[in-house]
């Protein structure tokens, strides 16, 4: 929940004093509250004097309106409506001198003020408006100056924390100390990055309803990076504290930007090294293993290479950054010593061979789907042992990702060993030759120009899968036995005597497999 914002009546005064505090100044020592006690907490940011009938056009929010009652003397019957109008415009209170133009306020006006919590104040006769204006405005400006000085002091302290090398944890601790509340820094997904403060309030940050928190956004480079959230005793966080939280958010944005810059450089080094490993240019196995350890990777054990490749039709730049983040987070949960790096439009992961690659890919996909309307396809290699085997494993994983997408569409997860004949078909680089083979083998069935073609292809496919078992095919397709016999005869007239020719059946099977490979 964003912190409450109190609208100022000018562009400079943004803090004020409560109506109850105004009644405590010396010039108003003899003032009396007539009605609206519930509104004593309303904030006064400026004062105005009402001595003309059309004052409503000139009033501003958070004003204390002073009057002798002169404009109201001829229309006492409309005073209850005046209270409603002033309350709707956000005024803090109405202070009036009685006795000269108005002897008393109508009961309806008092009743309406009590109902709305709108303070009505009777001013002493011997106090001039100029004295009230001078003293209250001086109090407001002094309060404003004190708040600004406190905020500047807090800002200097927070900047010193960052200049001394502190991070988000130190920023949170500094703010918690300044405000005596619990403070947490959350990322864009609501995960806690750092927290500090009294233990009972830190616990409340996790357990209390969202409305009990005060928060401000952390924005850097035009991007929303999360929030700074504070929680303390009820009523302990005021407007001036929100100002300090805003300064802390600015400093936190600097920390986030610095961390992102460091992370970007580290990610580039990791990606460059892993690319050299996967292309066989990183040197000997000993050198690869030694350098990998500096990144916290273990490449000497049996591993599986995974390639997560972005599916087309997405914002590639934004999606790629998020893809790396999701796979890195998933990797930490499954294999703390695994390697992760982002390339141009893919993420390569090297994990312990004992890790369930499918589960790892699903975990990353779930996190990715929560952030972006995009998908990626994942391919897994065979088990590889030693750095010299990683280039081949990378090629297998890349092939599995692309063939898996062709077979199953976007978001597919495929293992190289499960590709079967599709692995061989994917090695044919001449797609025109594949199209020609399909057309020559299936003839008119290769096209969907006739609506019946897809239905006949399905019949042919099930026949081939059941090794020409007519009874089983009829059961799977829910056909009558004689209907299926008629279809077989029609297929043989179109394709040849495949029920007797094993080589023709092989060609038909391969042609149907090629049709299943999307993008060929």
mmCIF file of C-alpha atoms in Angstrom, residues 226-397:
data_model
loop_
_atom_site.group_PDB
_atom_site.id
_atom_site.type_symbol
_atom_site.label_atom_id
_atom_site.label_comp_id
_atom_site.label_asym_id
_atom_site.label_seq_id
_atom_site.Cartn_x
_atom_site.Cartn_y
_atom_site.Cartn_z
ATOM 1 C CA UNK A 226 10.376 -2.710 -5.441
ATOM 2 C CA UNK A 227 9.418 -0.912 -2.233
ATOM 3 C CA UNK A 228 10.682 0.204 1.141
ATOM 4 C CA UNK A 229 8.136 -0.804 3.778
ATOM 5 C CA UNK A 230 7.953 0.412 7.389
ATOM 6 C CA UNK A 231 5.885 -0.890 10.305
ATOM 7 C CA UNK A 232 5.737 0.350 13.886
ATOM 8 C CA UNK A 233 3.277 1.204 16.640
ATOM 9 C CA UNK A 234 -0.056 2.561 15.428
ATOM 10 C CA UNK A 235 0.323 6.248 14.582
ATOM 11 C CA UNK A 236 4.124 6.212 14.924
ATOM 12 C CA UNK A 237 4.822 6.942 11.242
ATOM 13 C CA UNK A 238 3.948 10.515 10.313
ATOM 14 C CA UNK A 239 4.342 12.657 7.229
ATOM 15 C CA UNK A 240 7.887 13.640 8.147
ATOM 16 C CA UNK A 241 8.785 9.963 8.489
ATOM 17 C CA UNK A 242 7.372 9.310 5.036
ATOM 18 C CA UNK A 243 9.729 11.999 3.770
ATOM 19 C CA UNK A 244 12.651 10.076 5.273
ATOM 20 C CA UNK A 245 11.377 6.851 3.705
ATOM 21 C CA UNK A 246 11.298 8.625 0.341
ATOM 22 C CA UNK A 247 14.922 9.726 0.824
ATOM 23 C CA UNK A 248 15.791 6.151 1.757
ATOM 24 C CA UNK A 249 14.056 4.902 -1.399
ATOM 25 C CA UNK A 250 16.228 7.246 -3.476
ATOM 26 C CA UNK A 251 19.373 5.933 -1.805
ATOM 27 C CA UNK A 252 18.140 2.339 -2.172
ATOM 28 C CA UNK A 253 17.666 3.017 -5.885
ATOM 29 C CA UNK A 254 21.349 4.014 -6.060
ATOM 30 C CA UNK A 255 22.312 0.763 -4.320
ATOM 31 C CA UNK A 256 20.135 -1.269 -6.689
ATOM 32 C CA UNK A 257 21.628 0.476 -9.711
ATOM 33 C CA UNK A 258 25.138 -0.177 -8.418
ATOM 34 C CA UNK A 259 24.351 -3.839 -7.772
ATOM 35 C CA UNK A 260 22.836 -4.203 -11.225
ATOM 36 C CA UNK A 261 25.952 -2.735 -12.817
ATOM 37 C CA UNK A 262 28.178 -5.152 -10.888
ATOM 38 C CA UNK A 263 25.867 -8.053 -11.696
ATOM 39 C CA UNK A 264 25.856 -7.150 -15.387
ATOM 40 C CA UNK A 265 29.669 -7.223 -15.523
ATOM 41 C CA UNK A 266 29.827 -10.501 -13.614
ATOM 42 C CA UNK A 267 27.140 -12.008 -15.858
ATOM 43 C CA UNK A 268 29.121 -11.019 -18.938
ATOM 44 C CA UNK A 269 32.265 -12.715 -17.602
ATOM 45 C CA UNK A 270 30.306 -15.851 -16.711
ATOM 46 C CA UNK A 271 28.603 -15.940 -20.109
ATOM 47 C CA UNK A 272 31.865 -15.396 -22.004
ATOM 48 C CA UNK A 273 33.603 -18.157 -20.065
ATOM 49 C CA UNK A 274 30.720 -20.619 -20.460
ATOM 50 C CA UNK A 275 30.509 -19.858 -24.184
ATOM 51 C CA UNK A 276 34.223 -20.687 -24.498
ATOM 52 C CA UNK A 277 33.652 -23.939 -22.590
ATOM 53 C CA UNK A 278 30.736 -24.964 -24.806
ATOM 54 C CA UNK A 279 32.654 -24.199 -27.992
ATOM 55 C CA UNK A 280 35.813 -25.993 -26.800
ATOM 56 C CA UNK A 281 37.942 -22.818 -26.610
ATOM 57 C CA UNK A 282 38.379 -22.601 -22.830
ATOM 58 C CA UNK A 283 41.553 -24.680 -22.608
ATOM 59 C CA UNK A 284 42.351 -27.883 -20.760
ATOM 60 C CA UNK A 285 39.939 -29.656 -18.428
ATOM 61 C CA UNK A 286 42.066 -28.635 -15.447
ATOM 62 C CA UNK A 287 41.984 -24.962 -16.444
ATOM 63 C CA UNK A 288 38.217 -25.105 -17.045
ATOM 64 C CA UNK A 289 37.569 -26.776 -13.687
ATOM 65 C CA UNK A 290 39.788 -24.320 -11.836
ATOM 66 C CA UNK A 291 38.205 -21.230 -13.357
ATOM 67 C CA UNK A 292 34.701 -22.644 -12.957
ATOM 68 C CA UNK A 293 35.270 -22.887 -9.216
ATOM 69 C CA UNK A 294 35.822 -19.128 -9.042
ATOM 70 C CA UNK A 295 32.187 -18.766 -10.164
ATOM 71 C CA UNK A 296 31.037 -21.421 -7.702
ATOM 72 C CA UNK A 297 30.499 -24.025 -10.462
ATOM 73 C CA UNK A 298 31.449 -27.705 -10.393
ATOM 74 C CA UNK A 299 32.012 -28.955 -13.950
ATOM 75 C CA UNK A 300 34.065 -32.052 -13.069
ATOM 76 C CA UNK A 301 31.121 -34.244 -11.997
ATOM 77 C CA UNK A 302 28.639 -35.958 -14.361
ATOM 78 C CA UNK A 303 26.304 -33.219 -15.595
ATOM 79 C CA UNK A 304 23.412 -32.521 -17.933
ATOM 80 C CA UNK A 305 23.362 -29.468 -20.191
ATOM 81 C CA UNK A 306 20.019 -27.662 -20.535
ATOM 82 C CA UNK A 307 19.215 -25.024 -23.135
ATOM 83 C CA UNK A 308 16.179 -22.787 -22.587
ATOM 84 C CA UNK A 309 15.449 -20.975 -25.844
ATOM 85 C CA UNK A 310 12.912 -18.153 -26.088
ATOM 86 C CA UNK A 311 9.968 -18.955 -28.304
ATOM 87 C CA UNK A 312 9.216 -16.430 -31.073
ATOM 88 C CA UNK A 313 6.697 -13.583 -30.809
ATOM 89 C CA UNK A 314 7.898 -11.961 -27.590
ATOM 90 C CA UNK A 315 9.772 -8.846 -26.452
ATOM 91 C CA UNK A 316 13.151 -10.549 -26.643
ATOM 92 C CA UNK A 317 15.188 -7.987 -24.702
ATOM 93 C CA UNK A 318 12.901 -7.875 -21.660
ATOM 94 C CA UNK A 319 12.128 -11.596 -21.810
ATOM 95 C CA UNK A 320 15.809 -12.581 -22.004
ATOM 96 C CA UNK A 321 16.677 -10.676 -18.814
ATOM 97 C CA UNK A 322 13.774 -12.272 -16.985
ATOM 98 C CA UNK A 323 14.629 -15.715 -18.377
ATOM 99 C CA UNK A 324 18.132 -15.545 -16.893
ATOM 100 C CA UNK A 325 16.719 -14.419 -13.534
ATOM 101 C CA UNK A 326 14.157 -17.230 -13.374
ATOM 102 C CA UNK A 327 16.635 -19.955 -14.330
ATOM 103 C CA UNK A 328 19.214 -18.636 -11.856
ATOM 104 C CA UNK A 329 16.651 -18.702 -9.034
ATOM 105 C CA UNK A 330 15.467 -22.194 -9.999
ATOM 106 C CA UNK A 331 19.057 -23.428 -10.185
ATOM 107 C CA UNK A 332 19.815 -22.246 -6.643
ATOM 108 C CA UNK A 333 16.968 -24.409 -5.360
ATOM 109 C CA UNK A 334 18.022 -27.539 -7.271
ATOM 110 C CA UNK A 335 21.816 -27.366 -7.567
ATOM 111 C CA UNK A 336 23.836 -24.667 -5.799
ATOM 112 C CA UNK A 337 27.010 -25.622 -7.740
ATOM 113 C CA UNK A 338 25.381 -25.605 -11.172
ATOM 114 C CA UNK A 339 26.295 -23.127 -13.904
ATOM 115 C CA UNK A 340 23.861 -20.638 -15.456
ATOM 116 C CA UNK A 341 24.542 -18.036 -18.134
ATOM 117 C CA UNK A 342 22.473 -16.066 -20.603
ATOM 118 C CA UNK A 343 23.368 -15.826 -24.286
ATOM 119 C CA UNK A 344 21.638 -13.735 -26.963
ATOM 120 C CA UNK A 345 18.227 -15.441 -26.865
ATOM 121 C CA UNK A 346 18.796 -18.499 -24.716
ATOM 122 C CA UNK A 347 19.914 -19.547 -21.256
ATOM 123 C CA UNK A 348 22.376 -22.431 -20.830
ATOM 124 C CA UNK A 349 22.389 -24.381 -17.583
ATOM 125 C CA UNK A 350 24.770 -27.139 -16.494
ATOM 126 C CA UNK A 351 23.395 -29.201 -13.612
ATOM 127 C CA UNK A 352 24.275 -32.320 -11.688
ATOM 128 C CA UNK A 353 23.157 -35.358 -13.681
ATOM 129 C CA UNK A 354 21.133 -36.472 -10.628
ATOM 130 C CA UNK A 355 18.886 -33.398 -10.839
ATOM 131 C CA UNK A 356 15.451 -33.892 -12.420
ATOM 132 C CA UNK A 357 15.865 -31.702 -15.516
ATOM 133 C CA UNK A 358 12.134 -31.684 -16.267
ATOM 134 C CA UNK A 359 11.248 -30.461 -12.788
ATOM 135 C CA UNK A 360 13.937 -27.773 -12.941
ATOM 136 C CA UNK A 361 12.548 -26.538 -16.274
ATOM 137 C CA UNK A 362 8.983 -26.504 -14.917
ATOM 138 C CA UNK A 363 10.033 -24.461 -11.865
ATOM 139 C CA UNK A 364 11.718 -21.888 -14.094
ATOM 140 C CA UNK A 365 8.697 -21.826 -16.421
ATOM 141 C CA UNK A 366 6.275 -21.153 -13.555
ATOM 142 C CA UNK A 367 8.325 -18.182 -12.320
ATOM 143 C CA UNK A 368 8.743 -16.898 -15.885
ATOM 144 C CA UNK A 369 5.000 -17.097 -16.623
ATOM 145 C CA UNK A 370 4.186 -15.021 -13.516
ATOM 146 C CA UNK A 371 6.153 -12.088 -14.898
ATOM 147 C CA UNK A 372 5.772 -12.096 -18.682
ATOM 148 C CA UNK A 373 3.308 -13.326 -21.297
ATOM 149 C CA UNK A 374 6.068 -15.271 -23.055
ATOM 150 C CA UNK A 375 7.287 -18.873 -23.263
ATOM 151 C CA UNK A 376 10.496 -20.797 -23.817
ATOM 152 C CA UNK A 377 11.341 -24.310 -24.986
ATOM 153 C CA UNK A 378 13.867 -26.427 -23.117
ATOM 154 C CA UNK A 379 16.194 -29.138 -24.361
ATOM 155 C CA UNK A 380 18.266 -31.542 -22.240
ATOM 156 C CA UNK A 381 21.433 -33.372 -23.283
ATOM 157 C CA UNK A 382 22.754 -36.787 -22.431
ATOM 158 C CA UNK A 383 24.948 -37.073 -19.334
ATOM 159 C CA UNK A 384 28.370 -35.533 -19.946
ATOM 160 C CA UNK A 385 31.536 -36.138 -17.933
ATOM 161 C CA UNK A 386 34.455 -33.702 -18.156
ATOM 162 C CA UNK A 387 34.840 -30.347 -19.846
ATOM 163 C CA UNK A 388 35.767 -31.903 -23.197
ATOM 164 C CA UNK A 389 32.302 -33.534 -23.402
ATOM 165 C CA UNK A 390 30.385 -30.306 -22.802
ATOM 166 C CA UNK A 391 30.455 -28.920 -26.383
ATOM 167 C CA UNK A 392 28.775 -32.067 -27.705
ATOM 168 C CA UNK A 393 26.253 -32.020 -24.844
ATOM 169 C CA UNK A 394 25.444 -28.383 -25.617
ATOM 170 C CA UNK A 395 24.732 -29.277 -29.236
ATOM 171 C CA UNK A 396 22.443 -32.091 -28.087
ATOM 172 C CA UNK A 397 20.503 -29.807 -25.747
#
